[in-house]
Tab-separated table of C-alpha atoms in Angstrom:
chain	number	residue	atom	x	y	z
A	1	MET	CA	0.000	0.000	0.000
A	2	LEU	CA	2.821	2.397	0.840
A	3	MET	CA	5.409	1.670	-1.799
A	4	ARG	CA	6.944	-0.693	-4.275
A	5	THR	CA	10.603	-1.571	-4.088
A	6	ASP	CA	13.074	-1.470	-6.951
A	7	PRO	CA	15.500	-4.417	-6.611
A	8	PHE	CA	18.155	-2.726	-8.760
A	9	ARG	CA	18.084	0.371	-6.563
A	10	GLU	CA	18.578	-1.866	-3.526
A	11	LEU	CA	21.592	-3.519	-5.207
A	12	ASP	CA	23.055	-0.069	-5.892
A	13	ARG	CA	22.510	0.866	-2.240
A	14	LEU	CA	24.282	-2.284	-1.014
A	15	THR	CA	27.178	-1.745	-3.430
A	16	GLN	CA	27.627	1.814	-2.214
A	17	GLN	CA	27.622	0.631	1.397
A	18	VAL	CA	30.257	-2.033	0.715
A	19	PHE	CA	32.579	0.056	-1.451
A	20	GLY	CA	31.891	3.383	0.252
A	21	THR	CA	31.439	5.387	-2.936
A	22	PRO	CA	30.186	8.919	-2.245
A	23	GLY	CA	26.952	10.050	-3.831
A	24	THR	CA	26.888	12.755	-6.473
A	25	TRP	CA	24.000	14.771	-7.918
A	26	SER	CA	24.036	12.588	-11.035
A	27	LYS	CA	24.346	9.315	-9.077
A	28	PRO	CA	23.198	9.838	-5.470
A	29	ALA	CA	23.729	7.293	-2.703
A	30	ALA	CA	20.708	5.729	-0.992
A	31	MET	CA	19.685	6.684	2.542
A	32	PRO	CA	18.425	4.172	5.134
A	33	MET	CA	14.780	4.400	6.136
A	34	ASP	CA	12.026	2.800	8.203
A	35	ALA	CA	8.342	2.863	7.211
A	36	TYR	CA	5.314	1.806	9.229
A	37	ARG	CA	1.601	2.469	9.606
A	38	ALA	CA	0.382	4.133	12.787
A	39	GLY	CA	-3.397	4.436	12.884
A	40	ASP	CA	-4.626	6.482	9.930
A	41	GLU	CA	-1.216	7.536	8.653
A	42	PHE	CA	1.990	6.091	7.289
A	43	VAL	CA	5.220	7.224	8.904
A	44	VAL	CA	8.528	7.153	7.051
A	45	CYS	CA	11.794	7.951	8.849
A	46	PHE	CA	15.035	8.659	6.969
A	47	ASP	CA	18.418	8.624	8.742
A	48	LEU	CA	20.276	11.802	7.774
A	49	PRO	CA	22.708	12.600	10.603
A	50	GLY	CA	24.896	15.604	9.977
A	51	VAL	CA	22.688	16.980	7.207
A	52	SER	CA	21.576	20.578	7.486
A	53	PRO	CA	17.780	21.059	7.150
A	54	ASP	CA	18.322	23.514	4.294
A	55	ALA	CA	20.168	20.768	2.337
A	56	ILE	CA	17.047	18.537	2.202
A	57	GLU	CA	14.648	18.575	-0.755
A	58	LEU	CA	11.229	16.912	-0.822
A	59	ASP	CA	9.268	16.615	-4.069
A	60	ILE	CA	6.148	14.708	-5.028
A	61	GLU	CA	4.916	14.120	-8.543
A	62	ARG	CA	2.242	11.609	-9.572
A	63	ASN	CA	2.496	9.682	-6.287
A	64	VAL	CA	6.298	9.424	-6.485
A	65	LEU	CA	7.916	11.002	-3.439
A	66	THR	CA	11.581	11.964	-3.892
A	67	VAL	CA	13.832	12.845	-0.961
A	68	LYS	CA	17.277	14.305	-1.691
A	69	ALA	CA	19.823	15.515	0.836
A	70	GLU	CA	23.439	16.595	0.753
A	71	ARG	CA	25.915	16.120	3.585
A	72	ARG	CA	28.588	18.778	3.259
A	73	PRO	CA	31.926	18.959	5.068
A	74	LEU	CA	31.918	20.890	8.332
A	75	HIS	CA	33.732	24.194	8.168
A	76	GLY	CA	34.922	25.127	11.627
A	77	GLY	CA	37.473	27.744	10.671
A	78	ASP	CA	41.171	27.855	9.905
A	79	ASP	CA	42.238	26.731	13.386
A	80	VAL	CA	40.142	23.500	13.270
A	81	GLN	CA	41.879	20.245	12.348
A	82	MET	CA	39.656	17.254	11.555
A	83	GLN	CA	40.706	14.220	13.621
A	84	VAL	CA	38.143	11.639	12.467
A	85	SER	CA	35.668	11.901	9.597
A	86	GLU	CA	33.676	8.688	9.162
A	87	ARG	CA	30.354	10.026	7.928
A	88	PRO	CA	30.123	9.784	4.149
A	89	LEU	CA	29.818	13.117	2.376
A	90	GLY	CA	27.862	13.664	-0.798
A	91	VAL	CA	24.317	13.464	-2.086
A	92	PHE	CA	21.721	10.971	-0.869
A	93	SER	CA	18.391	10.208	-2.499
A	94	ARG	CA	15.415	7.886	-2.120
A	95	GLN	CA	12.193	7.538	-4.094
A	96	LEU	CA	8.983	6.068	-2.740
A	97	PHE	CA	6.140	4.998	-4.989
A	98	LEU	CA	3.081	5.871	-2.905
A	99	GLY	CA	-0.190	4.008	-3.275
A	100	GLU	CA	-3.394	5.642	-4.455
A	101	THR	CA	-4.886	5.236	-0.972
A	102	LEU	CA	-2.597	7.878	0.556
A	103	ASP	CA	-3.416	11.588	0.786
A	104	THR	CA	-0.336	13.136	-0.832
A	105	ASP	CA	-1.744	16.675	-0.482
A	106	HIS	CA	-1.341	16.615	3.314
A	107	ILE	CA	2.163	15.192	3.893
A	108	ALA	CA	3.859	16.595	7.007
A	109	ALA	CA	7.661	16.645	7.338
A	110	ASP	CA	9.775	17.112	10.474
A	111	TYR	CA	13.561	17.025	10.844
A	112	GLU	CA	15.002	16.496	14.304
A	113	ALA	CA	18.200	14.910	15.652
A	114	GLY	CA	19.301	13.744	12.188
A	115	VAL	CA	16.027	11.979	11.378
A	116	LEU	CA	13.639	13.217	8.690
A	117	THR	CA	10.116	12.027	9.555
A	118	LEU	CA	7.308	12.135	7.017
A	119	ARG	CA	3.685	11.571	8.017
A	120	ILE	CA	1.403	10.624	5.135
A	121	PRO	CA	-2.306	10.380	5.993
A	122	VAL	CA	-4.508	7.635	4.590
A	123	ALA	CA	-7.060	9.086	2.163
A	124	GLU	CA	-10.645	9.299	3.461
A	125	GLN	CA	-11.979	6.997	0.721
A	126	ALA	CA	-9.491	4.299	1.786
A	127	LYS	CA	-10.489	4.288	5.468
A	128	PRO	CA	-12.851	1.563	6.679
A	129	ARG	CA	-16.325	2.778	7.543
A	130	ARG	CA	-19.577	1.341	8.872
A	131	ILE	CA	-22.689	1.200	6.744
A	132	GLU	CA	-26.075	1.193	8.386
A	133	ILE	CA	-28.643	-1.273	7.046
A	134	SER	CA	-32.304	-0.430	7.326
A	135	GLY	CA	-35.040	-2.996	7.136
A	136	ALA	CA	-38.621	-3.711	8.027
A	137	GLN	CA	-37.653	-4.629	11.561
A	138	SER	CA	-37.386	-1.955	14.189
A	139	ASP	CA	-33.811	-2.853	15.173
A	140	ARG	CA	-31.042	-1.791	12.822
A	141	LYS	CA	-27.808	-3.620	12.195
A	142	GLU	CA	-24.425	-2.319	11.142
A	143	ILE	CA	-21.886	-4.153	9.059
A	144	LYS	CA	-18.269	-3.287	8.498
A	145	ALA	CA	-17.548	-2.296	4.901
């Protein structure tokens, strides 16, 4: 319901993790994510530690959600000497193919502590509802649609 996976994109992601190749704008690296349903919304969390909020782009077109982010080197001044730099720098990207049952007009995004969280509500027409049945009898029954 939330998304389809692209096996070739997953192979690219694994290759980049093994060989440590940095992402570029023409060939971005994949970013890890978790996705789950909580009540009437889907929640997707992307791990982006060390990424500035202004370096994150979110776009949606025809139910394809694209997340791009760039982790840039830290500039602390001339007197700062980097001792350890293990976080990969470069461009990261992920595309999600959203189902028709999600309300893409009301996506909420929040970025805190290196985690980008998207909340995508389930569309009203996709939510279960009860239908009342009337009959000749005085008592009415409800069934779950």
